[in-house]
PDB file of C-alpha atoms in Angstrom:
ATOM      1  CA  MET A   1       2.480 -10.532   0.169  1.00  0.00           C
ATOM      2  CA  THR A   2       4.580 -13.699   0.062  1.00  0.00           C
ATOM      3  CA  PRO A   3       2.325 -16.684   0.830  1.00  0.00           C
ATOM      4  CA  GLU A   4       3.159 -19.819   2.742  1.00  0.00           C
ATOM      5  CA  LEU A   5       3.879 -22.870   0.547  1.00  0.00           C
ATOM      6  CA  ARG A   6       3.866 -26.533   1.530  1.00  0.00           C
ATOM      7  CA  THR A   7       5.358 -29.576  -0.126  1.00  0.00           C
ATOM      8  CA  ALA A   8       5.346 -33.162   1.095  1.00  0.00           C
ATOM      9  CA  ARG A   9       8.237 -32.442   3.503  1.00  0.00           C
ATOM     10  CA  LEU A  10       8.898 -28.700   3.399  1.00  0.00           C
ATOM     11  CA  LEU A  11       7.240 -25.549   4.664  1.00  0.00           C
ATOM     12  CA  LEU A  12       8.167 -22.278   2.964  1.00  0.00           C
ATOM     13  CA  THR A  13       7.242 -19.182   4.946  1.00  0.00           C
ATOM     14  CA  PRO A  14       8.107 -15.507   4.651  1.00  0.00           C
ATOM     15  CA  TYR A  15      11.058 -14.598   6.841  1.00  0.00           C
ATOM     16  CA  THR A  16      10.509 -13.044  10.246  1.00  0.00           C
ATOM     17  CA  PRO A  17      13.131 -11.012  12.144  1.00  0.00           C
ATOM     18  CA  SER A  18      13.762 -14.048  14.380  1.00  0.00           C
ATOM     19  CA  ASP A  19      15.099 -15.959  11.335  1.00  0.00           C
ATOM     20  CA  GLU A  20      18.215 -13.787  11.027  1.00  0.00           C
ATOM     21  CA  GLU A  21      20.676 -16.170  12.702  1.00  0.00           C
ATOM     22  CA  GLU A  22      19.601 -19.138  10.560  1.00  0.00           C
ATOM     23  CA  PHE A  23      19.735 -16.971   7.409  1.00  0.00           C
ATOM     24  CA  VAL A  24      23.249 -15.763   8.220  1.00  0.00           C
ATOM     25  CA  ALA A  25      24.415 -19.282   9.140  1.00  0.00           C
ATOM     26  CA  LEU A  26      23.185 -20.648   5.799  1.00  0.00           C
ATOM     27  CA  PHE A  27      24.748 -17.831   3.779  1.00  0.00           C
ATOM     28  CA  GLN A  28      28.007 -18.019   5.765  1.00  0.00           C
ATOM     29  CA  ASP A  29      28.429 -21.742   5.082  1.00  0.00           C
ATOM     30  CA  ALA A  30      31.086 -21.803   2.333  1.00  0.00           C
ATOM     31  CA  ARG A  31      29.668 -25.068   0.926  1.00  0.00           C
ATOM     32  CA  VAL A  32      26.421 -23.201   0.217  1.00  0.00           C
ATOM     33  CA  SER A  33      27.586 -19.658  -0.523  1.00  0.00           C
ATOM     34  CA  ARG A  34      30.123 -20.752  -3.137  1.00  0.00           C
ATOM     35  CA  TRP A  35      27.149 -21.352  -5.451  1.00  0.00           C
ATOM     36  CA  MET A  36      25.184 -18.207  -4.573  1.00  0.00           C
ATOM     37  CA  GLY A  37      25.521 -14.890  -6.397  1.00  0.00           C
ATOM     38  CA  ASP A  38      29.130 -13.798  -6.466  1.00  0.00           C
ATOM     39  CA  GLY A  39      30.156 -16.346  -3.834  1.00  0.00           C
ATOM     40  CA  PRO A  40      30.861 -15.963  -0.124  1.00  0.00           C
ATOM     41  CA  SER A  41      30.174 -12.610   1.565  1.00  0.00           C
ATOM     42  CA  THR A  42      31.107 -11.267   4.945  1.00  0.00           C
ATOM     43  CA  GLU A  43      28.806 -11.805   7.898  1.00  0.00           C
ATOM     44  CA  ALA A  44      28.049  -8.065   7.912  1.00  0.00           C
ATOM     45  CA  GLU A  45      27.048  -8.210   4.225  1.00  0.00           C
ATOM     46  CA  ASP A  46      24.753 -11.175   4.866  1.00  0.00           C
ATOM     47  CA  ARG A  47      23.127  -9.390   7.825  1.00  0.00           C
ATOM     48  CA  ALA A  48      22.604  -6.335   5.612  1.00  0.00           C
ATOM     49  CA  LEU A  49      21.080  -8.579   2.930  1.00  0.00           C
ATOM     50  CA  PHE A  50      18.701 -10.046   5.515  1.00  0.00           C
ATOM     51  CA  GLY A  51      17.671  -6.518   6.509  1.00  0.00           C
ATOM     52  CA  ARG A  52      16.949  -5.651   2.871  1.00  0.00           C
ATOM     53  CA  VAL A  53      14.541  -8.598   2.670  1.00  0.00           C
ATOM     54  CA  PHE A  54      12.299  -6.557   4.998  1.00  0.00           C
ATOM     55  CA  SER A  55      13.166  -2.942   4.110  1.00  0.00           C
ATOM     56  CA  ARG A  56      13.024  -3.410   0.341  1.00  0.00           C
ATOM     57  CA  VAL A  57      11.695  -6.756  -0.845  1.00  0.00           C
ATOM     58  CA  TYR A  58       8.760  -7.265   1.521  1.00  0.00           C
ATOM     59  CA  ALA A  59       8.088  -3.535   2.098  1.00  0.00           C
ATOM     60  CA  ARG A  60       7.768  -2.892  -1.636  1.00  0.00           C
ATOM     61  CA  GLU A  61       6.389  -6.343  -2.503  1.00  0.00           C
ATOM     62  CA  LEU A  62       9.133  -6.711  -5.121  1.00  0.00           C
ATOM     63  CA  PHE A  63       9.192 -10.510  -5.248  1.00  0.00           C
ATOM     64  CA  ASP A  64       8.707 -13.594  -3.078  1.00  0.00           C
ATOM     65  CA  VAL A  65      11.361 -14.781  -0.600  1.00  0.00           C
ATOM     66  CA  TRP A  66      11.014 -17.665   1.842  1.00  0.00           C
ATOM     67  CA  THR A  67      12.783 -19.468   4.603  1.00  0.00           C
ATOM     68  CA  VAL A  68      12.564 -23.226   4.072  1.00  0.00           C
ATOM     69  CA  ARG A  69      11.866 -25.580   6.968  1.00  0.00           C
ATOM     70  CA  GLU A  70      11.674 -29.324   7.393  1.00  0.00           C
ATOM     71  CA  GLU A  71       9.948 -30.512  10.565  1.00  0.00           C
ATOM     72  CA  GLY A  72      10.383 -27.076  12.120  1.00  0.00           C
ATOM     73  CA  THR A  73      14.123 -26.810  11.392  1.00  0.00           C
ATOM     74  CA  THR A  74      15.431 -24.208   8.956  1.00  0.00           C
ATOM     75  CA  VAL A  75      17.067 -26.046   6.060  1.00  0.00           C
ATOM     76  CA  GLY A  76      17.157 -23.464   3.277  1.00  0.00           C
ATOM     77  CA  HIS A  77      16.260 -20.317   1.417  1.00  0.00           C
ATOM     78  CA  ALA A  78      14.112 -19.768  -1.688  1.00  0.00           C
ATOM     79  CA  GLU A  79      13.109 -16.931  -4.025  1.00  0.00           C
ATOM     80  CA  ILE A  80      11.378 -16.327  -7.318  1.00  0.00           C
ATOM     81  CA  LYS A  81      12.089 -12.972  -8.887  1.00  0.00           C
ATOM     82  CA  PRO A  82      12.511 -11.128 -12.165  1.00  0.00           C
ATOM     83  CA  THR A  83      16.153 -10.909 -13.262  1.00  0.00           C
ATOM     84  CA  PRO A  84      17.885  -9.145 -16.142  1.00  0.00           C
ATOM     85  CA  GLU A  85      20.074 -12.218 -16.759  1.00  0.00           C
ATOM     86  CA  SER A  86      17.081 -14.332 -17.669  1.00  0.00           C
ATOM     87  CA  GLY A  87      14.742 -11.704 -19.050  1.00  0.00           C
ATOM     88  CA  GLY A  88      12.023 -13.300 -16.916  1.00  0.00           C
ATOM     89  CA  HIS A  89      11.436 -14.767 -13.466  1.00  0.00           C
ATOM     90  CA  GLU A  90      14.196 -16.891 -11.983  1.00  0.00           C
ATOM     91  CA  ILE A  91      14.042 -19.394  -9.149  1.00  0.00           C
ATOM     92  CA  ILE A  92      16.787 -19.217  -6.544  1.00  0.00           C
ATOM     93  CA  TYR A  93      17.181 -21.813  -3.831  1.00  0.00           C
ATOM     94  CA  ALA A  94      19.772 -23.042  -1.377  1.00  0.00           C
ATOM     95  CA  LEU A  95      19.756 -25.893   1.084  1.00  0.00           C
ATOM     96  CA  ALA A  96      21.992 -26.477   4.089  1.00  0.00           C
ATOM     97  CA  PRO A  97      24.426 -29.382   3.615  1.00  0.00           C
ATOM     98  CA  GLY A  98      22.504 -31.472   6.158  1.00  0.00           C
ATOM     99  CA  ALA A  99      19.526 -31.406   3.762  1.00  0.00           C
ATOM    100  CA  TRP A 100      21.502 -32.529   0.698  1.00  0.00           C
ATOM    101  CA  GLY A 101      21.075 -35.904  -0.928  1.00  0.00           C
ATOM    102  CA  ARG A 102      17.492 -36.609   0.159  1.00  0.00           C
ATOM    103  CA  GLY A 103      15.535 -35.161  -2.766  1.00  0.00           C
ATOM    104  CA  LEU A 104      14.647 -31.935  -0.956  1.00  0.00           C
ATOM    105  CA  GLY A 105      16.253 -29.806  -3.680  1.00  0.00           C
ATOM    106  CA  THR A 106      14.012 -31.403  -6.292  1.00  0.00           C
ATOM    107  CA  GLU A 107      10.973 -30.911  -4.060  1.00  0.00           C
ATOM    108  CA  LEU A 108      11.885 -27.284  -3.330  1.00  0.00           C
ATOM    109  CA  ALA A 109      12.703 -26.308  -6.925  1.00  0.00           C
ATOM    110  CA  GLY A 110       9.527 -28.027  -8.137  1.00  0.00           C
ATOM    111  CA  SER A 111       7.428 -26.063  -5.664  1.00  0.00           C
ATOM    112  CA  LEU A 112       8.935 -22.789  -6.884  1.00  0.00           C
ATOM    113  CA  VAL A 113       8.190 -23.691 -10.504  1.00  0.00           C
ATOM    114  CA  ASP A 114       4.610 -24.646  -9.626  1.00  0.00           C
ATOM    115  CA  TYR A 115       4.208 -21.334  -7.801  1.00  0.00           C
ATOM    116  CA  GLY A 116       5.569 -19.430 -10.791  1.00  0.00           C
ATOM    117  CA  PHE A 117       3.204 -21.104 -13.220  1.00  0.00           C
ATOM    118  CA  GLY A 118       0.159 -21.337 -10.951  1.00  0.00           C
ATOM    119  CA  VAL A 119       0.142 -18.273  -8.724  1.00  0.00           C
ATOM    120  CA  LEU A 120       2.235 -15.845 -10.769  1.00  0.00           C
ATOM    121  CA  GLY A 121       0.850 -17.046 -14.110  1.00  0.00           C
ATOM    122  CA  LEU A 122       4.266 -17.194 -15.756  1.00  0.00           C
ATOM    123  CA  ARG A 123       4.824 -18.814 -19.140  1.00  0.00           C
ATOM    124  CA  ASP A 124       8.531 -19.462 -18.474  1.00  0.00           C
ATOM    125  CA  VAL A 125      10.541 -20.001 -15.301  1.00  0.00           C
ATOM    126  CA  TYR A 126      14.323 -19.617 -15.439  1.00  0.00           C
ATOM    127  CA  ALA A 127      17.308 -20.637 -13.344  1.00  0.00           C
ATOM    128  CA  THR A 128      20.973 -19.671 -13.507  1.00  0.00           C
ATOM    129  CA  VAL A 129      23.515 -22.137 -12.179  1.00  0.00           C
ATOM    130  CA  ALA A 130      27.305 -22.266 -12.104  1.00  0.00           C
ATOM    131  CA  ALA A 131      28.415 -24.771 -14.738  1.00  0.00           C
ATOM    132  CA  GLU A 132      30.387 -26.655 -12.056  1.00  0.00           C
ATOM    133  CA  ASN A 133      27.337 -27.077  -9.791  1.00  0.00           C
ATOM    134  CA  GLU A 134      26.425 -30.531 -11.070  1.00  0.00           C
ATOM    135  CA  ALA A 135      24.043 -31.256  -8.188  1.00  0.00           C
ATOM    136  CA  SER A 136      21.841 -28.248  -8.908  1.00  0.00           C
ATOM    137  CA  LEU A 137      21.976 -28.832 -12.657  1.00  0.00           C
ATOM    138  CA  ALA A 138      20.813 -32.418 -12.062  1.00  0.00           C
ATOM    139  CA  VAL A 139      17.924 -31.189  -9.890  1.00  0.00           C
ATOM    140  CA  LEU A 140      16.783 -28.779 -12.586  1.00  0.00           C
ATOM    141  CA  ARG A 141      17.067 -31.358 -15.387  1.00  0.00           C
ATOM    142  CA  ARG A 142      15.063 -33.783 -13.237  1.00  0.00           C
ATOM    143  CA  ILE A 143      12.139 -31.342 -13.073  1.00  0.00           C
ATOM    144  CA  GLY A 144      12.167 -30.480 -16.765  1.00  0.00           C
ATOM    145  CA  PHE A 145      14.511 -27.518 -17.210  1.00  0.00           C
ATOM    146  CA  ARG A 146      16.493 -27.276 -20.434  1.00  0.00           C
ATOM    147  CA  HIS A 147      19.694 -25.435 -21.232  1.00  0.00           C
ATOM    148  CA  VAL A 148      19.269 -22.099 -23.053  1.00  0.00           C
ATOM    149  CA  ARG A 149      22.812 -20.737 -23.182  1.00  0.00           C
ATOM    150  CA  ASP A 150      26.080 -20.365 -21.334  1.00  0.00           C
ATOM    151  CA  VAL A 151      26.990 -16.985 -19.892  1.00  0.00           C
ATOM    152  CA  PRO A 152      30.734 -16.299 -19.537  1.00  0.00           C
ATOM    153  CA  GLU A 153      31.585 -14.517 -16.279  1.00  0.00           C
ATOM    154  CA  ALA A 154      34.301 -11.898 -15.693  1.00  0.00           C
ATOM    155  CA  ASP A 155      36.261 -14.322 -13.485  1.00  0.00           C
ATOM    156  CA  GLY A 156      36.477 -16.882 -16.295  1.00  0.00           C
ATOM    157  CA  SER A 157      33.742 -19.156 -14.959  1.00  0.00           C
ATOM    158  CA  THR A 158      30.556 -20.066 -16.805  1.00  0.00           C
ATOM    159  CA  THR A 159      26.950 -19.728 -15.687  1.00  0.00           C
ATOM    160  CA  ARG A 160      24.265 -21.853 -17.314  1.00  0.00           C
ATOM    161  CA  LEU A 161      20.884 -20.284 -18.085  1.00  0.00           C
ATOM    162  CA  LEU A 162      18.061 -22.834 -18.036  1.00  0.00           C
ATOM    163  CA  VAL A 163      14.327 -22.561 -18.669  1.00  0.00           C
ATOM    164  CA  ARG A 164      11.165 -24.513 -18.158  1.00  0.00           C
ATOM    165  CA  THR A 165       8.027 -23.493 -20.002  1.00  0.00           C
ATOM    166  CA  ARG A 166       4.459 -23.902 -18.834  1.00  0.00           C
ATOM    167  CA  GLU A 167       3.717 -26.421 -21.612  1.00  0.00           C
ATOM    168  CA  GLU A 168       6.575 -28.617 -20.398  1.00  0.00           C
ATOM    169  CA  SER A 169       5.156 -28.509 -16.866  1.00  0.00           C
ATOM    170  CA  ARG A 170       2.041 -30.483 -17.769  1.00  0.00           C
ATOM    171  CA  GLU A 171       4.096 -33.662 -17.815  1.00  0.00           C
ATOM    172  CA  GLN A 172       5.662 -33.012 -14.389  1.00  0.00           C
ATOM    173  CA  PRO A 173       4.135 -33.985 -11.043  1.00  0.00           C
ATOM    174  CA  PRO A 174       2.915 -31.143  -8.841  1.00  0.00           C
ATOM    175  CA  GLY A 175       5.430 -29.924  -6.281  1.00  0.00           C
ATOM    176  CA  CYS A 176       3.585 -27.525  -4.033  1.00  0.00           C
ATOM    177  CA  ARG A 177       0.301 -26.240  -2.856  1.00  0.00           C
ATOM    178  CA  THR A 178      -0.702 -22.972  -1.296  1.00  0.00           C
ATOM    179  CA  PRO A 179      -2.964 -23.192   1.746  1.00  0.00           C
TER     180      PRO A 179
END
């Protein structure tokens, strides 16, 4: 079962059905969704995705998915899951534009890496990021990720595959704790 995680300013909790509107609002914000998966989806697709968090992900304990809150307000989404693109576990995170520029992305990504190494016992943690998403690339470099390779996409864009290994994490400050 997905545990609760805390950082200095963030609380990551498993989603509850009452989180649907905040989930959909985050995923429907074009400033956020342009960097997620294949880009913006319809509201109906995002509601269906939210439903699958419960019917598939949590029901089958496939991987960990959280809503991210700061002082009780939903500010983001986070996951750590195995992906074929990376060949390992990948962190996925998104923050609402109102949470940008305050170091929360670094705090959130760091907590996911710590969880991967500490709780899941991973040797490597991966991330995939659109080559144009300089903000997210900067966050990942800041917490010790390194570039592995570029992946050309069918639409002509490029996705960057990055990794951080457990050995590299010893030099990084802790980002999260589980209660």
